[in-house]
């Protein structure tokens, strides 16, 4: 090789080193002082100029970048169609999910309206729909019900009249309806206090998301694995389904909170099942018989349909007409949506006194909302060939919660089902979100009061039918188990804990168990011996393949994890096991044998027969142990000390230890830890085959020396 032709890297076989040894000249890195690095970072971040201000404005409002170049001819029709179709589907779902969040129907429409506008201005994804999401509605509803009970409201889930809510919300007071002694000093009724709690939770969730975006911790979403989020969504779906059964049956029951709420809810249902409203039950069955087949048809023929059949809206319209002209509330006592006002309510600040009690659940809501939004935005960006910014998504979803919290809204995030509808109906940009907002505005200003007679059981059925996707994950379990048993276990643990314990604790348990699995997998990773494939320089696992050659007197050990304080002992014990030589036991046996020989020599007065090292070498079949470091990402201080111990122990019994395929991080750790007691190129090699060649060469030299000495 011509060493002068490459200034960065040169590889020469030197006559001063045995065959198989390669010397690489490393690049010289100029050390950068920490003080200088911090100064450059601060100067870059805090510099003030017109260009910097423009850059910040464009990054904070991405719409200013892409909207001026918007192609009306190519994009407008698809965006208008997708926005219109999503809005048609969104109207009944917004009303239905309001009940899930413990709110009146109008607030679900407010939430969907504001979220679409704000994400249009600040979002970086072109395709996702940000709005109400069932799991977050459930989590908000749990907090709302808990605070209602703490405040002393009736635990039965019966709502007051909407007019009382409006009168209360127009008041300027933001205090709790009860004083600290929980005596009745009412400023607004139950529904008014419910939206106050929901808006406060939403505000805090948005603050958390904004803070995470400011601190640029968008990377935390990677720690919420797909299996964890999927298991959490499925577990929460059982809780959502359970919470809607009372509407399907037309009964009033206490809404259980805390640990085991799902089980307690079913107990309450069966205790009150004799009070079932037959009209609501029949309506629920009819709606199920219509919605489920229609949804399945939409799924089966989505490639052929230009737009999905808006079956939910058709069912809502038909059910409203039937309830109104059939006088179902007056004749059969059926529960209906009631008065849904037009227009918007005056803005109102959150109740700051509630923040201490809702801060913790708001954090879990913020994390779930952000993780779902980022995962969906990245998935669709990858599919359509553009990039999204995780931290900007954090800002966008944060403001989608902070600003609407002042307008009587609850928490939002990306929603998969409606995102899929947007994509499949021709969505090109977030202009489709503006179209959706315009349709919702029309509903809020004109159409909303027409849903007065809509039965709540119809809304409950819509919510349950939309859980099909999450519940279908059970069908994927056999395939998931074959692919990865650990991920399947994480899914099951998260799902059962979210369903049977509580939603918030289920998420926490899922995260803790996922981290535990990572620790266990790194604590006891896969390790094996390697053998050589015939006539190649390739070495593969002897546990996986047959007919591999084992170099005589050499053991090649492969370890698939970093060596750090958690698995250092496992590394050492596994190495001893696979090498077939425990250096500590061998050294102990050597010392005992040496003492015994010395004692016999003294007794017999004869000459020493052999040194203890020679005695051992006659019995020891292994002369070299090679550690394949290709899968070792890093080594910490404890791992370094363990490697030094292993090196010393094997050296004491005459076995040389070699390292192969170390990455740059591991090499630097070994150098900084003074691991190399002799020349580095005689201990560390760039490939397993080079290490084997070196070991064989050294052994040949040693054998030749011994044979020469014998002659």
XYZ file of C-alpha atoms in Angstrom:
711
model
C 0.000 0.000 0.000
C 1.250 3.489 -0.859
C 1.178 5.276 2.488
C 1.782 8.700 0.972
C -1.418 8.541 -1.104
C -3.672 8.695 1.954
C -2.924 11.222 4.660
C -5.907 10.386 6.839
C -5.515 6.614 7.128
C -2.642 4.346 6.283
C -2.434 0.621 6.839
C 0.834 -1.186 6.551
C 1.962 -4.639 7.473
C 5.081 -3.875 9.454
C 7.951 -6.288 9.733
C 8.205 -5.361 13.426
C 4.785 -6.929 14.065
C 3.627 -10.488 13.410
C 1.369 -11.244 10.412
C -2.214 -10.293 10.985
C -1.325 -7.031 12.696
C -2.531 -3.808 11.087
C -1.396 -0.370 12.117
C -3.815 2.507 11.485
C -2.729 6.079 11.881
C -5.548 7.920 13.605
C -6.594 11.463 12.851
C -5.415 14.085 15.258
C -8.334 15.751 16.986
C -7.936 19.283 18.175
C -9.153 19.507 21.763
C -11.983 21.992 22.244
C -12.125 23.531 25.665
C -15.441 23.403 27.502
C -15.376 27.135 28.162
C -14.934 27.881 24.471
C -17.656 25.420 23.480
C -20.140 26.954 25.913
C -19.264 30.447 24.741
C -19.907 29.498 21.107
C -23.206 27.837 22.030
C -24.382 30.880 23.997
C -23.287 33.278 21.263
C -25.116 31.245 18.625
C -28.284 30.925 20.709
C -28.503 34.439 22.104
C -27.349 36.508 19.151
C -29.800 39.214 18.076
C -30.152 40.164 14.444
C -32.859 40.567 11.847
C -31.842 37.296 10.238
C -31.954 35.466 13.541
C -35.359 36.955 14.380
C -36.722 35.911 11.007
C -35.316 32.404 11.457
C -36.947 32.069 14.882
C -40.279 33.362 13.564
C -40.288 30.945 10.636
C -39.305 28.000 12.820
C -41.978 28.850 15.393
C -44.694 29.337 12.754
C -43.852 26.869 9.956
C -46.989 27.965 8.078
C -45.077 31.118 7.044
C -42.608 28.919 5.176
C -44.901 26.667 3.180
C -48.078 28.725 2.753
C -46.552 31.385 0.394
C -45.525 28.594 -1.983
C -48.851 26.754 -1.681
C -49.888 25.272 -5.034
C -53.586 26.079 -5.341
C -54.106 24.088 -8.511
C -52.438 20.934 -7.204
C -53.316 20.945 -3.502
C -56.537 22.872 -2.883
C -59.095 20.303 -4.064
C -57.551 17.464 -2.054
C -57.229 19.607 1.069
C -60.826 20.824 0.826
C -62.208 17.315 0.327
C -60.200 15.779 3.166
C -61.025 18.669 5.514
C -64.744 18.410 4.750
C -64.853 14.638 5.201
C -62.910 14.767 8.487
C -65.272 17.478 9.758
C -68.323 15.341 8.936
C -66.822 12.478 10.914
C -65.600 14.774 13.668
C -68.923 16.389 14.615
C -70.547 13.294 16.147
C -67.247 12.106 17.633
C -66.603 15.482 19.285
C -70.005 15.339 20.919
C -69.522 11.705 21.955
C -66.026 12.138 23.370
C -67.216 15.080 25.462
C -69.131 12.610 27.607
C -65.967 10.536 27.964
C -64.129 13.599 29.293
C -67.000 14.325 31.699
C -68.081 17.450 29.762
C -71.113 18.822 27.935
C -71.268 18.225 24.135
C -70.538 21.839 23.178
C -67.063 21.718 24.713
C -65.987 18.870 22.448
C -66.853 21.015 19.422
C -64.889 23.945 20.877
C -61.872 21.690 21.428
C -61.824 20.334 17.884
C -62.290 23.821 16.396
C -59.386 25.525 18.188
C -56.969 22.595 17.861
C -57.238 22.525 14.057
C -56.485 26.254 13.744
C -53.514 26.319 16.115
C -51.878 23.233 14.632
C -52.317 24.741 11.152
C -50.154 27.667 12.299
C -47.514 25.785 14.286
C -47.399 22.149 13.211
C -44.721 20.639 10.980
C -46.656 17.577 9.824
C -48.734 17.947 6.680
C -51.058 15.032 7.319
C -51.867 14.409 10.989
C -55.134 15.558 12.486
C -54.900 17.126 15.951
C -58.056 17.036 18.014
C -59.874 14.947 20.570
C -58.373 11.527 21.299
C -60.223 8.854 23.241
C -57.442 7.859 25.640
C -56.728 11.461 26.642
C -60.443 12.161 27.039
C -60.623 9.204 29.414
C -57.655 10.476 31.444
C -59.138 13.975 31.631
C -62.501 12.505 32.620
C -60.928 10.565 35.485
C -59.344 13.734 36.870
C -62.598 15.667 36.442
C -64.650 13.050 38.298
C -62.117 12.860 41.113
C -62.135 16.628 41.596
C -65.945 16.708 41.463
C -66.083 14.205 44.280
C -63.445 16.074 46.284
C -65.450 19.283 45.841
C -68.521 17.501 47.216
C -70.709 17.256 44.152
C -73.108 14.358 43.772
C -71.101 11.285 42.696
C -73.863 10.174 40.366
C -73.063 11.059 36.796
C -76.060 13.335 36.223
C -75.554 16.657 34.489
C -77.364 19.862 35.203
C -79.024 22.021 32.636
C -76.869 23.703 30.060
C -78.382 27.134 30.675
C -77.122 27.079 34.253
C -73.694 26.241 32.924
C -73.721 29.224 30.592
C -74.851 31.612 33.298
C -72.091 30.373 35.599
C -69.381 30.489 32.968
C -70.182 34.099 32.159
C -69.392 35.024 35.759
C -65.936 36.370 36.482
C -65.281 34.128 39.464
C -62.663 31.424 38.977
C -62.834 29.987 42.490
C -63.931 26.492 43.445
C -67.693 26.134 43.960
C -66.948 25.137 47.530
C -64.730 26.645 50.176
C -61.955 24.733 51.896
C -64.427 23.160 54.337
C -66.482 21.904 51.380
C -69.552 23.809 52.497
C -72.012 24.749 49.811
C -71.041 28.143 48.455
C -71.824 27.511 44.832
C -70.615 29.806 42.093
C -71.457 27.408 39.242
C -73.122 24.036 38.899
C -71.583 20.611 38.349
C -71.051 20.952 34.596
C -69.485 24.381 34.993
C -67.026 23.057 37.567
C -66.276 20.032 35.345
C -65.113 22.195 32.434
C -63.141 24.371 34.864
C -61.231 21.298 36.033
C -60.846 20.003 32.472
C -59.515 23.343 31.221
C -57.056 23.581 34.128
C -55.732 20.076 33.427
C -55.416 21.000 29.755
C -53.542 24.196 30.581
C -51.037 22.357 32.796
C -50.531 19.628 30.192
C -49.770 22.335 27.635
C -47.326 24.033 30.008
C -45.487 20.734 30.497
C -45.306 20.178 26.744
C -44.106 23.733 26.172
C -41.420 23.319 28.836
C -40.248 20.070 27.270
C -40.042 21.789 23.910
C -38.078 24.720 25.362
C -35.648 22.320 27.040
C -35.436 20.385 23.769
C -36.274 17.022 25.293
C -38.268 15.790 22.325
C -36.031 12.754 22.294
C -37.843 11.367 25.371
C -40.536 10.002 23.068
C -38.161 7.235 21.979
C -38.355 5.778 25.488
C -42.077 5.110 24.995
C -41.857 2.090 22.735
C -44.519 1.152 20.204
C -45.451 -1.929 22.223
C -45.851 0.178 25.375
C -48.058 2.797 23.680
C -50.107 0.123 21.919
C -50.632 -1.814 25.147
C -51.567 1.372 26.987
C -54.092 2.356 24.303
C -55.674 -1.114 24.338
C -55.886 -1.189 28.134
C -57.400 2.292 28.179
C -59.882 1.142 25.527
C -61.330 -1.366 27.988
C -61.810 1.433 30.499
C -63.417 3.624 27.826
C -65.746 0.804 26.794
C -66.699 0.179 30.408
C -67.409 3.867 31.039
C -69.843 3.985 28.087
C -71.901 0.920 29.027
C -74.037 3.001 31.406
C -75.141 5.170 28.475
C -76.017 2.132 26.395
C -78.178 0.792 29.226
C -79.560 4.182 30.239
C -78.637 3.832 33.905
C -77.003 6.217 36.381
C -74.135 4.822 38.424
C -71.264 6.305 40.401
C -68.130 6.698 38.292
C -65.383 4.769 40.046
C -61.953 6.358 40.328
C -58.539 5.131 41.381
C -57.186 1.603 41.541
C -59.534 -1.067 40.197
C -62.007 1.459 38.762
C -62.878 -0.854 35.853
C -63.842 -3.700 38.182
C -65.860 -1.416 40.474
C -67.667 0.075 37.482
C -68.792 -3.357 36.324
C -69.953 -4.122 39.862
C -72.060 -0.936 39.842
C -73.432 -1.843 36.410
C -74.623 -5.269 37.521
C -76.020 -3.836 40.743
C -78.171 -1.429 38.723
C -78.818 -3.492 35.606
C -82.450 -4.015 36.633
C -82.940 -0.266 36.078
C -82.010 -0.546 32.395
C -83.923 1.822 30.120
C -85.367 -0.429 27.418
C -85.616 2.441 24.923
C -81.902 3.279 25.284
C -80.951 -0.400 25.093
C -82.940 -0.978 21.884
C -81.514 2.195 20.336
C -77.981 1.099 21.251
C -78.451 -2.332 19.683
C -79.846 -0.836 16.475
C -76.974 1.644 16.232
C -74.420 -1.137 16.774
C -76.064 -3.232 14.061
C -75.728 -0.309 11.639
C -72.355 1.155 12.621
C -70.218 -1.984 12.866
C -71.039 -3.444 9.399
C -70.748 0.008 7.820
C -67.354 0.595 9.444
C -66.177 -2.799 8.239
C -67.318 -1.991 4.718
C -65.366 1.264 4.872
C -62.278 -0.725 5.909
C -62.685 -3.413 3.263
C -63.329 -1.054 0.354
C -61.273 1.971 1.405
C -59.072 1.568 -1.673
C -62.106 1.735 -3.947
C -64.093 4.406 -2.106
C -63.100 7.984 -2.846
C -64.316 8.915 0.622
C -65.518 6.819 3.569
C -69.250 6.589 4.127
C -70.119 9.142 6.891
C -72.192 6.535 8.677
C -71.749 8.130 12.113
C -73.259 11.407 10.947
C -76.121 9.578 9.247
C -76.822 7.602 12.425
C -76.723 10.781 14.531
C -79.152 12.564 12.203
C -81.529 9.587 12.048
C -81.395 9.020 15.815
C -81.984 12.722 16.518
C -85.025 12.796 14.249
C -86.402 9.583 15.752
C -85.892 10.878 19.302
C -87.460 14.255 18.516
C -90.569 13.066 16.700
C -90.957 9.977 18.865
C -90.695 12.024 22.097
C -88.422 9.364 23.561
C -87.396 11.453 26.556
C -90.978 12.327 27.535
C -92.468 8.879 26.833
C -89.639 6.562 27.907
C -87.300 8.676 30.030
C -84.417 8.386 27.581
C -81.349 10.502 28.374
C -80.633 13.134 25.701
C -77.868 15.637 24.951
C -80.009 18.618 25.919
C -79.491 22.233 24.987
C -76.384 22.843 22.899
C -75.894 26.607 22.580
C -74.642 28.467 19.535
C -71.667 30.799 19.412
C -68.724 31.017 21.805
C -68.480 31.663 25.514
C -66.378 34.427 26.990
C -62.766 33.361 27.683
C -62.044 32.324 31.241
C -58.750 31.594 32.941
C -58.099 28.201 34.529
C -58.640 27.763 38.257
C -55.129 28.274 39.628
C -56.090 26.795 43.003
C -56.610 23.416 41.334
C -53.058 23.178 39.983
C -51.496 21.390 43.015
C -54.063 18.591 42.834
C -53.971 18.098 39.050
C -50.270 18.699 38.354
C -49.240 15.037 38.446
C -52.019 13.588 36.241
C -51.491 16.488 33.840
C -47.875 15.363 33.399
C -48.870 11.863 32.301
C -51.492 13.353 29.958
C -48.834 15.658 28.476
C -46.371 12.821 27.886
C -48.944 10.542 26.253
C -50.288 13.349 24.067
C -46.840 14.341 22.879
C -45.648 10.764 22.301
C -48.678 9.921 20.174
C -48.389 13.160 18.192
C -44.679 12.775 17.470
C -44.910 9.068 16.585
C -47.778 9.683 14.138
C -46.177 12.768 12.585
C -42.868 10.948 12.065
C -44.637 7.917 10.631
C -46.528 9.915 7.981
C -43.547 12.184 7.270
C -41.410 9.142 6.530
C -44.135 7.692 4.338
C -44.469 10.874 2.244
C -40.823 11.923 2.198
C -40.539 15.034 4.344
C -39.211 15.860 7.803
C -40.892 16.910 11.042
C -39.245 18.571 14.029
C -39.959 16.825 17.312
C -39.386 19.915 19.459
C -41.569 22.095 17.233
C -44.272 19.435 17.479
C -43.943 19.809 21.253
C -44.514 23.574 20.921
C -47.449 23.040 18.576
C -49.263 20.498 20.718
C -48.453 22.557 23.828
C -50.137 25.667 22.418
C -53.009 23.481 21.140
C -53.675 22.898 24.837
C -52.647 26.184 26.495
C -54.639 28.614 24.321
C -57.886 26.558 24.083
C -57.790 26.075 27.882
C -58.972 29.707 28.132
C -61.895 28.908 25.798
C -63.432 25.997 27.748
C -61.636 23.161 25.937
C -59.967 19.946 27.069
C -56.775 18.123 26.063
C -55.950 17.287 22.456
C -53.351 15.298 20.541
C -52.979 13.617 17.169
C -55.698 11.068 16.402
C -54.792 8.060 14.266
C -58.212 7.218 12.817
C -58.924 10.720 11.527
C -55.324 11.103 10.333
C -55.760 7.989 8.193
C -58.979 9.440 6.799
C -57.206 12.717 5.948
C -54.417 10.920 4.155
C -56.692 8.579 2.224
C -58.974 11.388 1.006
C -56.269 13.487 -0.646
C -54.835 15.686 2.100
C -51.683 17.531 0.998
C -51.167 20.179 3.693
C -52.691 21.521 6.900
C -55.026 23.715 4.853
C -57.355 20.743 5.293
C -57.388 21.589 9.011
C -58.681 25.086 8.220
C -61.450 23.526 6.127
C -62.369 21.289 9.064
C -62.447 24.329 11.361
C -64.779 26.204 9.002
C -67.274 23.328 9.002
C -67.066 23.118 12.808
C -67.614 26.885 12.986
C -70.786 26.460 10.941
C -71.942 23.775 13.363
C -71.146 25.947 16.386
C -72.948 28.996 14.995
C -75.989 27.363 13.384
C -76.389 23.593 13.540
C -75.466 22.607 17.131
C -78.931 23.266 18.734
C -80.482 20.757 16.321
C -78.848 17.934 18.305
C -80.974 18.722 21.381
C -82.926 15.432 21.188
C -79.933 13.209 20.420
C -79.816 10.268 22.858
C -76.627 9.870 24.873
C -76.679 6.123 24.198
C -76.042 6.903 20.500
C -72.935 8.867 21.478
C -71.807 5.982 23.682
C -72.186 3.544 20.785
C -70.115 5.820 18.517
C -67.347 5.904 21.128
C -67.337 2.123 21.565
C -67.360 1.383 17.822
C -64.311 3.611 17.376
C -62.374 1.361 19.781
C -62.268 -1.455 17.238
C -58.740 -0.620 16.089
C -57.228 -0.769 19.575
C -59.113 -3.931 20.539
C -58.021 -5.662 17.326
C -54.444 -5.613 18.605
C -55.260 -8.912 20.317
C -55.325 -10.532 16.884
C -51.705 -9.453 16.366
C -50.465 -11.096 19.567
C -49.438 -14.474 18.034
C -47.366 -12.744 15.358
C -45.936 -10.300 17.899
C -44.956 -13.200 20.167
C -43.058 -14.871 17.337
C -41.217 -11.671 16.460
C -40.255 -10.549 19.962
C -41.407 -12.126 23.213
C -40.110 -9.270 25.366
C -42.120 -6.645 23.452
C -45.204 -8.838 23.715
C -44.704 -9.148 27.467
C -44.373 -5.361 27.760
C -47.608 -5.001 25.756
C -49.478 -7.436 28.018
C -48.200 -5.943 31.278
C -49.039 -2.396 30.177
C -52.441 -3.419 28.835
C -53.535 -5.334 31.959
C -52.197 -2.715 34.368
C -53.876 0.127 32.427
C -57.183 -1.732 32.359
C -57.309 -3.409 35.770
C -55.363 -0.998 38.001
C -55.766 2.519 36.624
C -54.882 4.461 33.491
C -52.185 6.636 35.074
C -50.623 3.844 37.128
C -50.832 1.561 34.103
C -48.693 3.957 32.101
C -46.201 4.261 34.958
C -46.069 0.481 35.404
C -45.581 0.011 31.673
C -42.674 2.466 31.573
C -41.070 0.921 34.667
C -41.470 -2.610 33.305
C -40.089 -1.572 29.910
C -36.999 -0.096 31.582
C -36.696 -3.212 33.723
C -36.699 -5.356 30.581
C -33.944 -3.221 29.076
C -31.863 -3.606 32.238
C -32.450 -7.364 32.392
C -31.579 -7.788 28.726
C -28.338 -5.882 29.219
C -27.646 -7.614 32.534
C -27.900 -11.073 31.012
C -27.317 -10.567 27.291
C -26.712 -13.151 24.600
C -23.185 -14.564 24.599
C -21.662 -17.388 22.617
C -18.496 -18.901 21.190
C -17.620 -18.230 17.564
C -16.315 -20.654 14.980
C -14.783 -20.119 11.543
C -16.712 -20.761 8.335
C -14.685 -23.008 5.998
C -12.283 -21.204 3.660
C -13.421 -17.732 4.786
C -12.494 -15.064 7.289
C -16.039 -15.119 8.660
C -16.806 -16.228 12.232
C -20.327 -17.132 13.323
C -22.103 -18.344 16.459
C -21.574 -22.001 17.260
C -25.002 -22.042 18.915
C -26.673 -21.085 15.641
C -24.659 -22.934 12.982
C -23.135 -26.369 12.497
C -19.847 -27.462 10.905
C -17.849 -24.448 12.067
C -14.111 -24.801 12.612
C -12.566 -24.079 15.996
C -8.959 -22.874 15.775
C -6.791 -25.192 17.862
C -6.043 -23.782 21.296
C -8.129 -20.649 20.697
C -11.534 -19.702 22.112
C -13.448 -16.779 20.566
C -16.011 -15.253 22.941
C -18.818 -12.996 21.644
C -20.727 -10.711 24.075
C -23.766 -8.708 22.875
C -24.005 -5.826 25.343
C -21.967 -3.023 26.874
C -19.824 -4.036 29.827
C -20.905 -1.911 32.778
C -21.669 -2.171 36.475
C -24.960 -4.048 35.970
C -23.587 -6.990 33.961
C -19.880 -7.033 34.844
C -20.212 -10.157 36.986
C -22.328 -11.912 34.367
C -19.706 -11.072 31.737
C -16.934 -12.597 33.829
C -18.845 -15.763 34.751
C -20.036 -16.325 31.174
C -16.518 -15.827 29.853
C -15.169 -18.415 32.311
C -17.968 -20.817 31.376
C -17.550 -20.621 27.595
C -13.770 -20.618 27.656
C -13.781 -23.744 29.781
C -11.077 -22.227 31.970
C -11.726 -20.564 35.312
C -8.422 -18.786 35.920
C -9.056 -18.326 39.637
C -9.669 -22.042 40.183
C -6.728 -22.980 37.977
C -4.418 -20.580 39.802
C -5.552 -21.998 43.125
C -4.947 -25.540 41.905
C -1.506 -24.495 40.613
C -0.528 -23.101 43.975
C -1.678 -26.215 45.788
C 0.170 -28.442 43.343
C 3.296 -26.309 43.605
C 3.257 -26.562 47.378
C 2.745 -30.318 47.165
C 5.671 -30.746 44.744
C 7.844 -28.492 46.866
C 6.987 -30.542 49.908
C 7.802 -33.813 48.109
C 11.096 -32.373 46.854
C 12.120 -31.398 50.345
C 11.182 -34.813 51.691
C 12.937 -36.748 48.911
C 15.828 -34.331 48.588
C 15.483 -34.583 44.831
C 15.808 -31.834 42.262
C 12.818 -29.792 41.179
C 11.047 -31.662 38.440
C 9.363 -28.821 36.583
C 8.164 -25.359 37.212
C 4.490 -25.004 38.029
C 3.898 -23.058 34.829
C 5.267 -25.881 32.699
C 3.153 -28.371 34.616
C 0.069 -26.307 33.856
C 0.918 -25.834 30.196
C 1.080 -29.562 29.680
C -2.493 -29.909 30.889
C -4.070 -26.720 29.446
C -5.635 -27.052 25.940
C -6.286 -23.283 25.527
C -3.461 -20.833 24.915
C -5.432 -17.785 23.640
C -8.809 -16.259 24.465
C -10.229 -13.694 22.000
C -13.100 -11.407 23.005
C -15.169 -10.198 20.048
C -16.098 -6.621 21.055
C -18.142 -5.860 17.936
C -21.412 -5.734 19.888
C -19.993 -3.971 22.961
C -21.119 -0.343 22.683
C -19.266 1.054 25.688
C -17.375 0.146 28.851
C -17.770 2.024 32.124
C -15.326 2.166 35.065
C -16.651 -1.035 36.628
C -16.448 -2.811 33.279
C -12.895 -1.558 32.788
C -11.829 -2.922 36.157
C -13.467 -6.249 35.308
C -11.557 -6.465 32.022
C -8.307 -5.706 33.828
C -9.040 -8.464 36.335
C -9.790 -10.929 33.545
C -6.597 -9.953 31.708
C -4.493 -10.407 34.826
C -6.125 -13.685 35.873
C -5.598 -15.288 32.464
C -2.065 -13.901 32.143
C -1.175 -15.466 35.502
C -1.997 -18.923 34.174
C -0.283 -18.419 30.802
C -3.284 -17.619 28.592
C -3.106 -14.488 26.477
C -6.225 -12.332 26.134
C -6.889 -10.502 22.844
C -9.626 -8.037 21.850
C -11.158 -7.758 18.381
C -13.442 -5.277 16.581
C -13.486 -2.616 19.297
C -15.305 0.566 18.325
C -13.739 3.993 18.853
C -15.575 4.593 22.136
C -14.352 1.318 23.603
C -10.811 1.959 22.351
C -10.698 5.367 24.003
C -12.028 3.929 27.257
C -9.360 1.219 27.214
C -6.605 3.743 26.561
C -7.806 6.178 29.196
C -8.158 3.323 31.660
C -4.530 2.165 31.177
C -5.683 -1.242 29.996
C -2.753 -1.819 27.667
C 0.335 -2.946 29.573
C 2.161 -3.791 26.359
C 1.886 -2.495 22.809
C -1.715 -1.905 21.786
C -1.313 -3.647 18.427
C -0.480 -6.913 20.151
C -3.668 -6.872 22.224
C -6.369 -5.193 20.117
C -7.211 -6.085 16.488
C -9.527 -4.769 13.812
C -11.132 -8.143 13.071
C -11.546 -11.526 14.689
C -9.600 -13.205 11.900
C -6.597 -10.921 12.420
C -6.625 -11.769 16.123
C -6.755 -15.494 15.310
C -3.852 -15.171 12.867
C -1.824 -13.305 15.457
C -2.570 -15.918 18.139
C -1.534 -18.774 15.833
C 1.660 -16.930 14.870
C 2.605 -16.331 18.511
C 1.914 -19.965 19.358
C 4.060 -21.160 16.443
C 6.903 -18.928 17.616
C 6.501 -20.242 21.152
C 6.476 -23.872 19.972
C 9.536 -23.251 17.807
C 11.327 -21.711 20.771
C 10.467 -24.637 23.026
C 11.521 -27.156 20.379
C 14.756 -25.288 19.854
C 15.413 -25.242 23.572
C 14.705 -28.964 23.798
C 17.218 -29.691 21.039
